[in-house]
Amino acid sequence: MASYPFKQIESRWQQQWKELELYRVQEHSSLPKFYVLDMFPYPSGAGLHVGHPLGYIASDIVSRYKRLKGFNVLHPMGYDAFGLPAEQYAIQTGQHPSITTNTNIKRFREQLDRMGFCYDWSREVRTCDPAYYRWTQWIFSLLFTHWYDPGKQSARPIADLLTHFQQYGSQNLQAHTSFQGSFTADEWNSYNATEREHILNAFRLAYIDETTVNWCQEMGTVLANEEVINDPKKGPVSERGGFPVERRKMKQWFLRITAYADRLLQGLDGLEWSESIKEIQRNWIGKSTGAELDFHLVEKPGAITVFTTRPDTIFGATFLVLAPEYEQLAELCSDAQRDAVMAYASKAKNRSEIDRMADTEKTGVFTGAMVRHPFTGKQLPVWVSDYVLSGYGTGAIMAVPAHDDRDFEYARVFDLPIVPVIHASEGTITEPLQEAYSAKEGVCFNSDFLNGLQIKEAISKAISEVVSRGIGRSKTNYKLREAGFGRQRYWGEPIPIVFDEKGVPSLVEELPVELPAVERYTPSGSGASPLAAVEHWVNTEHGTRETDTMPGWAGSSWYFLRYTDPHNAEQFASAEALNYWGQVDLYVGGSEHATGHLLYSRFWTKFLYDLGYISWDEPFRRLVNQGMIMGEDGQKMSKRWGNVVNPDDVCEDYGADTLRLYEMFLGPLTDSKPWNTNGIEGVSRFLNKFWRLYMVEDSCVVSNDEPTREELKLLHKTIQKVTSDIESMSFNTSVSAFMVAVNELQAAKCRKRAILEPLLILLAPFAPHITEELWSNLGHHNSVHCAAWPSFNPEYLTENEFNYPVSINGKTRTFISFALDAEESFIRETVCSNPDVMKWVEDKPLKKLIIVKGRIINMVI
RNA sequence: GCCCGGAUGGCGGAAUUGGUAGACGCGCCAGACUCAAAAUCUGGUGAUGGCAACAUCGUGCAGGUUCGAUUCCUGUUCCGGGCACCA
């Protein structure tokens, strides 16, 4: 028997849908909205393999289902089109990256179209399109002209800040800033532009900072920490290409994401995201609460401030440790130790963070400086060691070797005193300690006013004591770093900034700032992007252009907003469109974006919310991370392993509907699983069986006969199962529910319209082509995708009898049927007199009889 | 090292609030149709013992709670992912 004619059917309906603009959506609708989004792809030259569409199929099913349920569904697609591969290709071939990108997009589109997705392509966005990136630049401009007020918990215009400075100087200002000094209003008013900008820069949400960066000479650019990996042989190398990476000081654009750290953390609680992704973000933000304590120097004026989360262990502090980058290191150390200290520090500074972390052997040098313990007045030595990170807290710690593993190890290596001050609630500590007691549970001793307190109480007591004595303050720290925003590359959004002759930056008013044509795409090697060579572009009447471009994540941090109004030339999106579509209701994509894209999008959303452009401050209400599809050999699908399966080939051999169903049938959406070519046959067989329920030869054989109660029961069981499965995104089990239904209908030779027509609608989101064809064969002139989802009637499922499993001591021994409303005494009697049961019971006395209505009967003897 | 997941037949996987473990599919075995094959259809298929009825065992491992545990609790092993000197 030949297969149903999927080839004709699929291409014909795809063509029809396109002509009818079936999937085009409008905002003016009285229907409730639903916004389903896929993470848009980077259009690579390799095209799609069968792993990519997994999430697209899932979101397509939900979109179609929601539409059938009566929602106005926004389901758009676009391209994250700026990126390194197109630029690398340009460097090698001289071809403009936009050409490569367009070719790749065309190929992606063909592949996507072939799978029958219901995207509204009229809303496509491309991040590399000037009409799009002018708004990316516009958001950057807003970040540049705003600062963060932690009191109001909101971003505010720089203008407010200027007013404040003019009137009060730096007094009484609540701001998230890296500015450390203070000035009066008079001083401010006397400052020149350069001096003012130096201060404002410390407040702007988009600002310039000189920091040590990961410089990759080969790629001619700076890399983020997450783009650098540690090669055991070569040391730090780029994730892409494996080129060596070194440390370099460079001026860079940054976004002050840490201003939003607490809101980014709090906001997670209300989101319907997987616990693991939320946990990754929580760890990434890394909030820790504790105290800053001041340790005054013995022989010099001044103090060293340390951050600790364990102020309860203050009486166990036996020395301080400074990071090699500690600013006052040179002034602090004694003359005798200076050479040794500086030699150690410069050696440590040249090692990358990654290198330092890989090596956990404790090293360090005594600085010669002593400080006074703020409570006991005892003198403590100050050391310098690379196990203390300069970027976290104050770059200095108080070492409590008895209760911290790292300090313990250090004290061991340099033979420093170890003083225990906490013991487990049960029992005491035996000295000498074999390892640090770092548990967060126990009782203080040897600790003056903290003695006898539990750790938790001791922490708050210690902080209040520190505050009242003026030797410190309570303090919260975050691991989250500011987000580097400059790349020395060509193929990215230009940063809309010009610098005047004094180096003061200002915004370019007229957007977009378009990428100019360049002769060569190769980085200059001096740290500047290829744009720096385009003199006529760089030099403008207002000043010199910034030649860095934005990182890959800029355009993807707000694209979900643009889809609501993608062709708007006046605004990034109209308030009407934004208000109508609102938050993304369901976002489907890979979990690899946990700390990048997903965090940055949340940041930009909160920022735009603060400015009143949108009325919600979380972009993605529900997030589902699809798993990876591995090759048949269990390895990641890639050219390298030669195990790539192309969706085009599957569509060619089995059809798009089979591909869609099979990907869903493979297992739970969120799991990773291997592709198995054999398995696809089963799904293909199912669709053929399904087809033959309706069709014999070329004619539709569906009848108008009355369905039986059994048939209705099967239908409604399927409605119930498929509906709840789509809601919970358990598509694998709905596919098996369809298989069960078809098997049973085939066995019952049921060809009744009253059953087969609703079944067609149920399957339509999964297999849009075959269902459309059959729907049309049933005589309909509209699309099955515009029908109404069948409603579930529980009456058809009610049973009046149940075949009870009867177990004796928990083991099923026989089955007996009872009416569901049967009296317990009747059941008891019948069960006890049943011959099968009696055989097992013999003459043992019945201890207990458990009857769970509609489930089980259990005898305990 | 720390934090999250997970472990069920030959394979992918199913199992509601604790209530008939193995749905559905693949693979395999047998049969029907056929000159033959493909396709299709029917039956069987967790392990062990038995001609069979049936029995015993069985959800990584060891315990516990319960009339009853894949499901809950404690410990443990392995696998996957994240973080990794963050004080």
PDB file of C-alpha atoms in Angstrom, chain A residues 654-802:
ATOM      1  CA  TYR A 654       8.469  11.212   5.154  1.00  0.00           C
ATOM      2  CA  GLY A 655       6.931  14.674   4.983  1.00  0.00           C
ATOM      3  CA  ALA A 656       6.909  17.617   7.365  1.00  0.00           C
ATOM      4  CA  ASP A 657       3.979  16.302   9.394  1.00  0.00           C
ATOM      5  CA  THR A 658       5.890  13.120  10.175  1.00  0.00           C
ATOM      6  CA  LEU A 659       8.981  15.100  11.108  1.00  0.00           C
ATOM      7  CA  ARG A 660       6.953  17.328  13.422  1.00  0.00           C
ATOM      8  CA  LEU A 661       5.193  14.425  15.100  1.00  0.00           C
ATOM      9  CA  TYR A 662       8.341  12.403  15.397  1.00  0.00           C
ATOM     10  CA  GLU A 663      10.333  15.168  17.052  1.00  0.00           C
ATOM     11  CA  MET A 664       7.563  15.496  19.595  1.00  0.00           C
ATOM     12  CA  PHE A 665       7.271  11.742  20.066  1.00  0.00           C
ATOM     13  CA  LEU A 666      10.982  11.353  20.798  1.00  0.00           C
ATOM     14  CA  GLY A 667      10.521  12.125  24.483  1.00  0.00           C
ATOM     15  CA  PRO A 668       9.834  15.020  26.858  1.00  0.00           C
ATOM     16  CA  LEU A 669      10.569  18.363  25.214  1.00  0.00           C
ATOM     17  CA  THR A 670      12.996  19.452  27.902  1.00  0.00           C
ATOM     18  CA  ASP A 671      15.141  16.294  27.813  1.00  0.00           C
ATOM     19  CA  SER A 672      18.144  15.725  25.625  1.00  0.00           C
ATOM     20  CA  LYS A 673      17.771  12.644  23.502  1.00  0.00           C
ATOM     21  CA  PRO A 674      19.376  10.927  20.546  1.00  0.00           C
ATOM     22  CA  TRP A 675      17.837  10.943  17.093  1.00  0.00           C
ATOM     23  CA  ASN A 676      16.833   7.471  15.975  1.00  0.00           C
ATOM     24  CA  THR A 677      16.095   6.961  12.332  1.00  0.00           C
ATOM     25  CA  ASN A 678      14.242   3.691  12.895  1.00  0.00           C
ATOM     26  CA  GLY A 679      11.720   5.311  15.209  1.00  0.00           C
ATOM     27  CA  ILE A 680      10.424   7.637  12.554  1.00  0.00           C
ATOM     28  CA  GLU A 681       8.807   4.701  10.727  1.00  0.00           C
ATOM     29  CA  GLY A 682       6.325   4.254  13.552  1.00  0.00           C
ATOM     30  CA  VAL A 683       5.099   7.829  13.311  1.00  0.00           C
ATOM     31  CA  SER A 684       4.948   7.630   9.543  1.00  0.00           C
ATOM     32  CA  ARG A 685       2.837   4.464   9.821  1.00  0.00           C
ATOM     33  CA  PHE A 686       0.559   6.224  12.241  1.00  0.00           C
ATOM     34  CA  LEU A 687      -0.129   9.091   9.817  1.00  0.00           C
ATOM     35  CA  ASN A 688      -0.840   6.599   7.041  1.00  0.00           C
ATOM     36  CA  LYS A 689      -3.291   4.736   9.275  1.00  0.00           C
ATOM     37  CA  PHE A 690      -4.843   8.043  10.189  1.00  0.00           C
ATOM     38  CA  TRP A 691      -5.219   8.903   6.510  1.00  0.00           C
ATOM     39  CA  ARG A 692      -6.866   5.564   5.787  1.00  0.00           C
ATOM     40  CA  LEU A 693      -9.487   6.148   8.464  1.00  0.00           C
ATOM     41  CA  TYR A 694     -10.836   8.894   6.198  1.00  0.00           C
ATOM     42  CA  MET A 695      -9.745   7.810   2.772  1.00  0.00           C
ATOM     43  CA  VAL A 696     -10.046   4.705   0.632  1.00  0.00           C
ATOM     44  CA  GLU A 697      -8.144   5.064  -2.603  1.00  0.00           C
ATOM     45  CA  ASP A 698      -8.849   8.675  -3.515  1.00  0.00           C
ATOM     46  CA  SER A 699     -12.239   9.086  -1.984  1.00  0.00           C
ATOM     47  CA  CYS A 700     -13.329  10.225   1.397  1.00  0.00           C
ATOM     48  CA  VAL A 701     -15.398   7.523   3.068  1.00  0.00           C
ATOM     49  CA  VAL A 702     -16.540   9.329   6.196  1.00  0.00           C
ATOM     50  CA  SER A 703     -20.161   8.622   7.120  1.00  0.00           C
ATOM     51  CA  ASN A 704     -22.791  10.524   9.040  1.00  0.00           C
ATOM     52  CA  ASP A 705     -23.740   7.550  11.232  1.00  0.00           C
ATOM     53  CA  GLU A 706     -24.452   8.074  14.910  1.00  0.00           C
ATOM     54  CA  PRO A 707     -21.415   7.289  17.050  1.00  0.00           C
ATOM     55  CA  THR A 708     -21.626   4.662  19.780  1.00  0.00           C
ATOM     56  CA  ARG A 709     -21.078   5.467  23.399  1.00  0.00           C
ATOM     57  CA  GLU A 710     -17.727   3.682  23.258  1.00  0.00           C
ATOM     58  CA  GLU A 711     -16.599   5.796  20.325  1.00  0.00           C
ATOM     59  CA  LEU A 712     -17.630   9.003  22.054  1.00  0.00           C
ATOM     60  CA  LYS A 713     -15.791   7.908  25.148  1.00  0.00           C
ATOM     61  CA  LEU A 714     -12.621   7.358  23.148  1.00  0.00           C
ATOM     62  CA  LEU A 715     -12.960  10.755  21.472  1.00  0.00           C
ATOM     63  CA  HIS A 716     -13.470  12.611  24.728  1.00  0.00           C
ATOM     64  CA  LYS A 717     -10.685  10.741  26.457  1.00  0.00           C
ATOM     65  CA  THR A 718      -8.446  11.937  23.628  1.00  0.00           C
ATOM     66  CA  ILE A 719      -9.742  15.517  23.837  1.00  0.00           C
ATOM     67  CA  GLN A 720      -9.025  15.585  27.542  1.00  0.00           C
ATOM     68  CA  LYS A 721      -5.586  14.043  27.224  1.00  0.00           C
ATOM     69  CA  VAL A 722      -4.389  16.155  24.301  1.00  0.00           C
ATOM     70  CA  THR A 723      -5.707  19.388  25.796  1.00  0.00           C
ATOM     71  CA  SER A 724      -3.984  18.901  29.121  1.00  0.00           C
ATOM     72  CA  ASP A 725      -0.825  17.637  27.437  1.00  0.00           C
ATOM     73  CA  ILE A 726      -0.486  20.753  25.288  1.00  0.00           C
ATOM     74  CA  GLU A 727      -1.041  22.971  28.317  1.00  0.00           C
ATOM     75  CA  SER A 728       1.761  21.187  30.144  1.00  0.00           C
ATOM     76  CA  MET A 729       3.847  20.857  26.978  1.00  0.00           C
ATOM     77  CA  SER A 730       3.968  17.049  27.207  1.00  0.00           C
ATOM     78  CA  PHE A 731       3.693  16.499  23.497  1.00  0.00           C
ATOM     79  CA  ASN A 732       5.181  13.023  23.506  1.00  0.00           C
ATOM     80  CA  THR A 733       2.216  11.633  25.416  1.00  0.00           C
ATOM     81  CA  SER A 734      -0.334  13.363  23.209  1.00  0.00           C
ATOM     82  CA  VAL A 735       1.195  11.695  20.178  1.00  0.00           C
ATOM     83  CA  SER A 736       0.730   8.319  21.852  1.00  0.00           C
ATOM     84  CA  ALA A 737      -2.853   9.287  22.733  1.00  0.00           C
ATOM     85  CA  PHE A 738      -3.468   9.864  19.018  1.00  0.00           C
ATOM     86  CA  MET A 739      -1.936   6.486  18.231  1.00  0.00           C
ATOM     87  CA  VAL A 740      -4.194   4.777  20.751  1.00  0.00           C
ATOM     88  CA  ALA A 741      -7.228   6.523  19.278  1.00  0.00           C
ATOM     89  CA  VAL A 742      -6.371   5.564  15.722  1.00  0.00           C
ATOM     90  CA  ASN A 743      -5.634   1.968  16.672  1.00  0.00           C
ATOM     91  CA  GLU A 744      -8.986   1.668  18.403  1.00  0.00           C
ATOM     92  CA  LEU A 745     -10.982   3.426  15.701  1.00  0.00           C
ATOM     93  CA  GLN A 746      -9.387   1.226  13.094  1.00  0.00           C
ATOM     94  CA  ALA A 747     -10.221  -1.900  15.083  1.00  0.00           C
ATOM     95  CA  ALA A 748     -13.819  -0.686  15.486  1.00  0.00           C
ATOM     96  CA  LYS A 749     -13.949   0.234  11.768  1.00  0.00           C
ATOM     97  CA  CYS A 750     -15.284   3.622  12.812  1.00  0.00           C
ATOM     98  CA  ARG A 751     -15.533   6.109   9.947  1.00  0.00           C
ATOM     99  CA  LYS A 752     -18.042   8.451  11.536  1.00  0.00           C
ATOM    100  CA  ARG A 753     -17.871  12.183  10.997  1.00  0.00           C
ATOM    101  CA  ALA A 754     -18.966  12.905  14.571  1.00  0.00           C
ATOM    102  CA  ILE A 755     -15.743  11.271  15.761  1.00  0.00           C
ATOM    103  CA  LEU A 756     -13.309  11.863  12.913  1.00  0.00           C
ATOM    104  CA  GLU A 757     -13.996  15.550  12.448  1.00  0.00           C
ATOM    105  CA  PRO A 758     -13.162  16.645  16.014  1.00  0.00           C
ATOM    106  CA  LEU A 759     -10.175  14.305  15.942  1.00  0.00           C
ATOM    107  CA  LEU A 760      -8.896  16.163  12.898  1.00  0.00           C
ATOM    108  CA  ILE A 761      -8.942  19.450  14.791  1.00  0.00           C
ATOM    109  CA  LEU A 762      -7.081  17.883  17.701  1.00  0.00           C
ATOM    110  CA  LEU A 763      -4.308  16.714  15.418  1.00  0.00           C
ATOM    111  CA  ALA A 764      -4.181  19.923  13.364  1.00  0.00           C
ATOM    112  CA  PRO A 765      -1.605  21.756  15.556  1.00  0.00           C
ATOM    113  CA  PHE A 766       0.735  18.772  15.355  1.00  0.00           C
ATOM    114  CA  ALA A 767       0.268  17.834  11.694  1.00  0.00           C
ATOM    115  CA  PRO A 768      -1.108  20.920   9.965  1.00  0.00           C
ATOM    116  CA  HIS A 769      -0.921  19.676   6.360  1.00  0.00           C
ATOM    117  CA  ILE A 770      -2.570  16.254   6.440  1.00  0.00           C
ATOM    118  CA  THR A 771      -5.363  17.582   8.640  1.00  0.00           C
ATOM    119  CA  GLU A 772      -5.970  20.524   6.319  1.00  0.00           C
ATOM    120  CA  GLU A 773      -6.234  18.170   3.339  1.00  0.00           C
ATOM    121  CA  LEU A 774      -8.655  15.825   5.093  1.00  0.00           C
ATOM    122  CA  TRP A 775     -10.654  18.749   6.410  1.00  0.00           C
ATOM    123  CA  SER A 776     -11.048  19.982   2.878  1.00  0.00           C
ATOM    124  CA  ASN A 777     -11.967  16.447   1.759  1.00  0.00           C
ATOM    125  CA  LEU A 778     -14.696  16.453   4.395  1.00  0.00           C
ATOM    126  CA  GLY A 779     -16.245  19.314   2.461  1.00  0.00           C
ATOM    127  CA  HIS A 780     -15.061  22.334   4.422  1.00  0.00           C
ATOM    128  CA  HIS A 781     -14.138  25.503   2.622  1.00  0.00           C
ATOM    129  CA  ASN A 782     -12.434  27.275   5.509  1.00  0.00           C
ATOM    130  CA  SER A 783      -9.146  26.164   7.063  1.00  0.00           C
ATOM    131  CA  VAL A 784      -8.985  23.563   9.819  1.00  0.00           C
ATOM    132  CA  HIS A 785      -6.629  26.003  11.532  1.00  0.00           C
ATOM    133  CA  CYS A 786      -9.505  28.440  11.905  1.00  0.00           C
ATOM    134  CA  ALA A 787     -11.878  25.877  13.429  1.00  0.00           C
ATOM    135  CA  ALA A 788     -12.807  25.724  17.116  1.00  0.00           C
ATOM    136  CA  TRP A 789     -11.060  23.378  19.533  1.00  0.00           C
ATOM    137  CA  PRO A 790     -13.462  20.575  20.524  1.00  0.00           C
ATOM    138  CA  SER A 791     -14.801  20.895  24.025  1.00  0.00           C
ATOM    139  CA  PHE A 792     -14.406  18.087  26.472  1.00  0.00           C
ATOM    140  CA  ASN A 793     -17.543  16.559  27.945  1.00  0.00           C
ATOM    141  CA  PRO A 794     -16.772  14.501  31.068  1.00  0.00           C
ATOM    142  CA  GLU A 795     -20.158  12.788  30.881  1.00  0.00           C
ATOM    143  CA  TYR A 796     -18.853  10.470  28.190  1.00  0.00           C
ATOM    144  CA  LEU A 797     -16.135   9.270  30.516  1.00  0.00           C
ATOM    145  CA  THR A 798     -18.283   8.421  33.510  1.00  0.00           C
ATOM    146  CA  GLU A 799     -18.349   4.751  34.251  1.00  0.00           C
ATOM    147  CA  ASN A 800     -20.781   2.977  36.445  1.00  0.00           C
ATOM    148  CA  GLU A 801     -18.624  -0.060  36.844  1.00  0.00           C
ATOM    149  CA  PHE A 802     -14.998  -0.644  37.635  1.00  0.00           C
TER     150      PHE A 802
END
